[in-house]
């Protein structure tokens, strides 16, 4: 997040794809979300997080990223993709948490 912490007079020192978010970085997160969502049926109802230790950690991570997203609105310069990146990252964490919940849910026996 060097992009958000860089003073206006030093923006020209940022390197695309390393210290400045570029479209390809956001696109990679989109692809990871799509890949994760293709592995299971996404829930359509309200989700109560914490089904497993892993999914709970992912949900906590998502909460932290959402907070960073809100805070970065003030710091992001014109044309910055940092907020979009954080938004996609939080969505990826949500999808990963739901996937982990389905992976940790024991199969139900009929009857």
PDB file of C-alpha atoms in Angstrom:
ATOM      1  CA  UNK A   1       0.000   0.000   0.000  1.00  0.00           C
ATOM      2  CA  UNK A   2       2.930   2.254  -0.718  1.00  0.00           C
ATOM      3  CA  UNK A   3       0.680   4.031  -3.182  1.00  0.00           C
ATOM      4  CA  UNK A   4      -1.582   5.270  -0.374  1.00  0.00           C
ATOM      5  CA  UNK A   5       1.315   6.374   1.819  1.00  0.00           C
ATOM      6  CA  UNK A   6       3.269   8.230  -0.849  1.00  0.00           C
ATOM      7  CA  UNK A   7       3.269  12.020  -0.743  1.00  0.00           C
ATOM      8  CA  UNK A   8       2.008  13.782  -3.872  1.00  0.00           C
ATOM      9  CA  UNK A   9       5.492  15.058  -4.714  1.00  0.00           C
ATOM     10  CA  UNK A  10       6.846  11.480  -4.808  1.00  0.00           C
ATOM     11  CA  UNK A  11       4.098   9.780  -6.836  1.00  0.00           C
ATOM     12  CA  UNK A  12       6.402   9.670  -9.873  1.00  0.00           C
ATOM     13  CA  UNK A  13       8.649   7.248  -7.928  1.00  0.00           C
ATOM     14  CA  UNK A  14       5.931   4.585  -7.734  1.00  0.00           C
ATOM     15  CA  UNK A  15       6.357   1.507  -9.933  1.00  0.00           C
ATOM     16  CA  UNK A  16       3.285   0.119 -11.685  1.00  0.00           C
ATOM     17  CA  UNK A  17       2.437  -3.368 -10.462  1.00  0.00           C
ATOM     18  CA  UNK A  18       4.849  -3.145  -7.534  1.00  0.00           C
ATOM     19  CA  UNK A  19       4.157  -0.022  -5.521  1.00  0.00           C
ATOM     20  CA  UNK A  20       1.164   1.225  -7.547  1.00  0.00           C
ATOM     21  CA  UNK A  21      -1.955  -0.874  -8.154  1.00  0.00           C
ATOM     22  CA  UNK A  22      -2.692  -1.529 -11.821  1.00  0.00           C
ATOM     23  CA  UNK A  23      -5.700  -3.068 -13.593  1.00  0.00           C
ATOM     24  CA  UNK A  24      -3.927  -6.412 -14.006  1.00  0.00           C
ATOM     25  CA  UNK A  25      -3.671  -6.774 -10.227  1.00  0.00           C
ATOM     26  CA  UNK A  26      -7.397  -6.197  -9.809  1.00  0.00           C
ATOM     27  CA  UNK A  27      -8.082  -8.574 -12.703  1.00  0.00           C
ATOM     28  CA  UNK A  28      -6.015 -11.319 -11.015  1.00  0.00           C
ATOM     29  CA  UNK A  29      -8.151 -11.007  -7.901  1.00  0.00           C
ATOM     30  CA  UNK A  30     -11.299 -11.217 -10.050  1.00  0.00           C
ATOM     31  CA  UNK A  31      -9.969 -14.399 -11.651  1.00  0.00           C
ATOM     32  CA  UNK A  32      -9.185 -15.874  -8.225  1.00  0.00           C
ATOM     33  CA  UNK A  33     -12.724 -15.054  -7.043  1.00  0.00           C
ATOM     34  CA  UNK A  34     -14.191 -16.738 -10.132  1.00  0.00           C
ATOM     35  CA  UNK A  35     -11.934 -19.769  -9.686  1.00  0.00           C
ATOM     36  CA  UNK A  36     -12.909 -20.129  -6.035  1.00  0.00           C
ATOM     37  CA  UNK A  37     -16.620 -19.677  -6.741  1.00  0.00           C
ATOM     38  CA  UNK A  38     -16.480 -22.403  -9.396  1.00  0.00           C
ATOM     39  CA  UNK A  39     -15.383 -24.942  -6.767  1.00  0.00           C
ATOM     40  CA  UNK A  40     -18.680 -24.984  -4.844  1.00  0.00           C
ATOM     41  CA  UNK A  41     -22.191 -23.602  -4.724  1.00  0.00           C
ATOM     42  CA  UNK A  42     -22.126 -20.135  -3.208  1.00  0.00           C
ATOM     43  CA  UNK A  43     -24.594 -19.541  -0.375  1.00  0.00           C
ATOM     44  CA  UNK A  44     -27.689 -17.563  -1.252  1.00  0.00           C
ATOM     45  CA  UNK A  45     -28.794 -16.947   2.329  1.00  0.00           C
ATOM     46  CA  UNK A  46     -27.308 -15.031   5.245  1.00  0.00           C
ATOM     47  CA  UNK A  47     -24.061 -16.601   6.431  1.00  0.00           C
ATOM     48  CA  UNK A  48     -23.045 -16.879  10.066  1.00  0.00           C
ATOM     49  CA  UNK A  49     -19.229 -16.937   9.960  1.00  0.00           C
ATOM     50  CA  UNK A  50     -17.022 -19.171  12.041  1.00  0.00           C
ATOM     51  CA  UNK A  51     -17.944 -22.654  10.867  1.00  0.00           C
ATOM     52  CA  UNK A  52     -14.269 -23.639  11.018  1.00  0.00           C
ATOM     53  CA  UNK A  53     -11.049 -22.144  12.332  1.00  0.00           C
ATOM     54  CA  UNK A  54      -9.826 -21.442   8.806  1.00  0.00           C
ATOM     55  CA  UNK A  55     -13.061 -19.808   7.656  1.00  0.00           C
ATOM     56  CA  UNK A  56     -13.167 -17.709  10.835  1.00  0.00           C
ATOM     57  CA  UNK A  57      -9.614 -16.484  10.192  1.00  0.00           C
ATOM     58  CA  UNK A  58     -10.549 -15.630   6.602  1.00  0.00           C
ATOM     59  CA  UNK A  59     -13.647 -13.749   7.801  1.00  0.00           C
ATOM     60  CA  UNK A  60     -11.555 -11.812  10.306  1.00  0.00           C
ATOM     61  CA  UNK A  61      -9.089 -10.981   7.529  1.00  0.00           C
ATOM     62  CA  UNK A  62     -11.972  -9.786   5.370  1.00  0.00           C
ATOM     63  CA  UNK A  63     -13.147  -7.482   8.163  1.00  0.00           C
ATOM     64  CA  UNK A  64      -9.679  -5.949   8.411  1.00  0.00           C
ATOM     65  CA  UNK A  65      -9.456  -5.466   4.637  1.00  0.00           C
ATOM     66  CA  UNK A  66     -12.915  -3.827   4.576  1.00  0.00           C
ATOM     67  CA  UNK A  67     -11.759  -1.421   7.277  1.00  0.00           C
ATOM     68  CA  UNK A  68      -8.635  -0.656   5.245  1.00  0.00           C
ATOM     69  CA  UNK A  69     -10.824  -0.101   2.188  1.00  0.00           C
ATOM     70  CA  UNK A  70     -12.955   2.475   4.013  1.00  0.00           C
ATOM     71  CA  UNK A  71      -9.903   4.245   5.425  1.00  0.00           C
ATOM     72  CA  UNK A  72      -8.108   4.282   2.080  1.00  0.00           C
ATOM     73  CA  UNK A  73     -10.867   6.335   0.456  1.00  0.00           C
ATOM     74  CA  UNK A  74      -9.357   9.440   2.014  1.00  0.00           C
ATOM     75  CA  UNK A  75      -5.788   8.596   1.016  1.00  0.00           C
ATOM     76  CA  UNK A  76      -6.306   7.351  -2.537  1.00  0.00           C
ATOM     77  CA  UNK A  77      -5.291   9.812  -5.208  1.00  0.00           C
ATOM     78  CA  UNK A  78      -7.208  10.528  -8.375  1.00  0.00           C
ATOM     79  CA  UNK A  79      -7.139   7.494 -10.669  1.00  0.00           C
ATOM     80  CA  UNK A  80      -5.893   5.172  -7.940  1.00  0.00           C
ATOM     81  CA  UNK A  81      -6.998   1.546  -8.113  1.00  0.00           C
ATOM     82  CA  UNK A  82      -6.016   0.822  -4.513  1.00  0.00           C
ATOM     83  CA  UNK A  83      -9.616   0.986  -3.263  1.00  0.00           C
ATOM     84  CA  UNK A  84     -10.815  -1.321  -6.050  1.00  0.00           C
ATOM     85  CA  UNK A  85      -8.007  -3.739  -5.203  1.00  0.00           C
ATOM     86  CA  UNK A  86      -8.994  -3.811  -1.540  1.00  0.00           C
ATOM     87  CA  UNK A  87     -12.638  -4.322  -2.491  1.00  0.00           C
ATOM     88  CA  UNK A  88     -11.803  -7.308  -4.686  1.00  0.00           C
ATOM     89  CA  UNK A  89      -9.454  -8.691  -2.022  1.00  0.00           C
ATOM     90  CA  UNK A  90     -12.212  -8.612   0.586  1.00  0.00           C
ATOM     91  CA  UNK A  91     -14.563 -10.390  -1.833  1.00  0.00           C
ATOM     92  CA  UNK A  92     -11.921 -13.048  -2.458  1.00  0.00           C
ATOM     93  CA  UNK A  93     -11.534 -13.581   1.289  1.00  0.00           C
ATOM     94  CA  UNK A  94     -15.316 -13.971   1.605  1.00  0.00           C
ATOM     95  CA  UNK A  95     -15.392 -16.557  -1.183  1.00  0.00           C
ATOM     96  CA  UNK A  96     -12.444 -18.445   0.321  1.00  0.00           C
ATOM     97  CA  UNK A  97     -14.129 -18.497   3.734  1.00  0.00           C
ATOM     98  CA  UNK A  98     -17.346 -19.913   2.270  1.00  0.00           C
ATOM     99  CA  UNK A  99     -15.338 -22.502   0.320  1.00  0.00           C
ATOM    100  CA  UNK A 100     -13.530 -23.549   3.485  1.00  0.00           C
ATOM    101  CA  UNK A 101     -16.846 -23.895   5.286  1.00  0.00           C
ATOM    102  CA  UNK A 102     -18.133 -26.255   2.624  1.00  0.00           C
ATOM    103  CA  UNK A 103     -14.851 -28.187   2.754  1.00  0.00           C
ATOM    104  CA  UNK A 104     -15.065 -28.545   6.549  1.00  0.00           C
ATOM    105  CA  UNK A 105     -18.762 -29.459   6.716  1.00  0.00           C
ATOM    106  CA  UNK A 106     -19.174 -33.203   7.188  1.00  0.00           C
ATOM    107  CA  UNK A 107     -21.391 -34.970   4.701  1.00  0.00           C
ATOM    108  CA  UNK A 108     -24.870 -35.586   6.058  1.00  0.00           C
ATOM    109  CA  UNK A 109     -26.151 -39.130   6.208  1.00  0.00           C
ATOM    110  CA  UNK A 110     -29.581 -39.750   4.747  1.00  0.00           C
ATOM    111  CA  UNK A 111     -32.433 -40.468   7.167  1.00  0.00           C
TER     112      UNK A 111
END
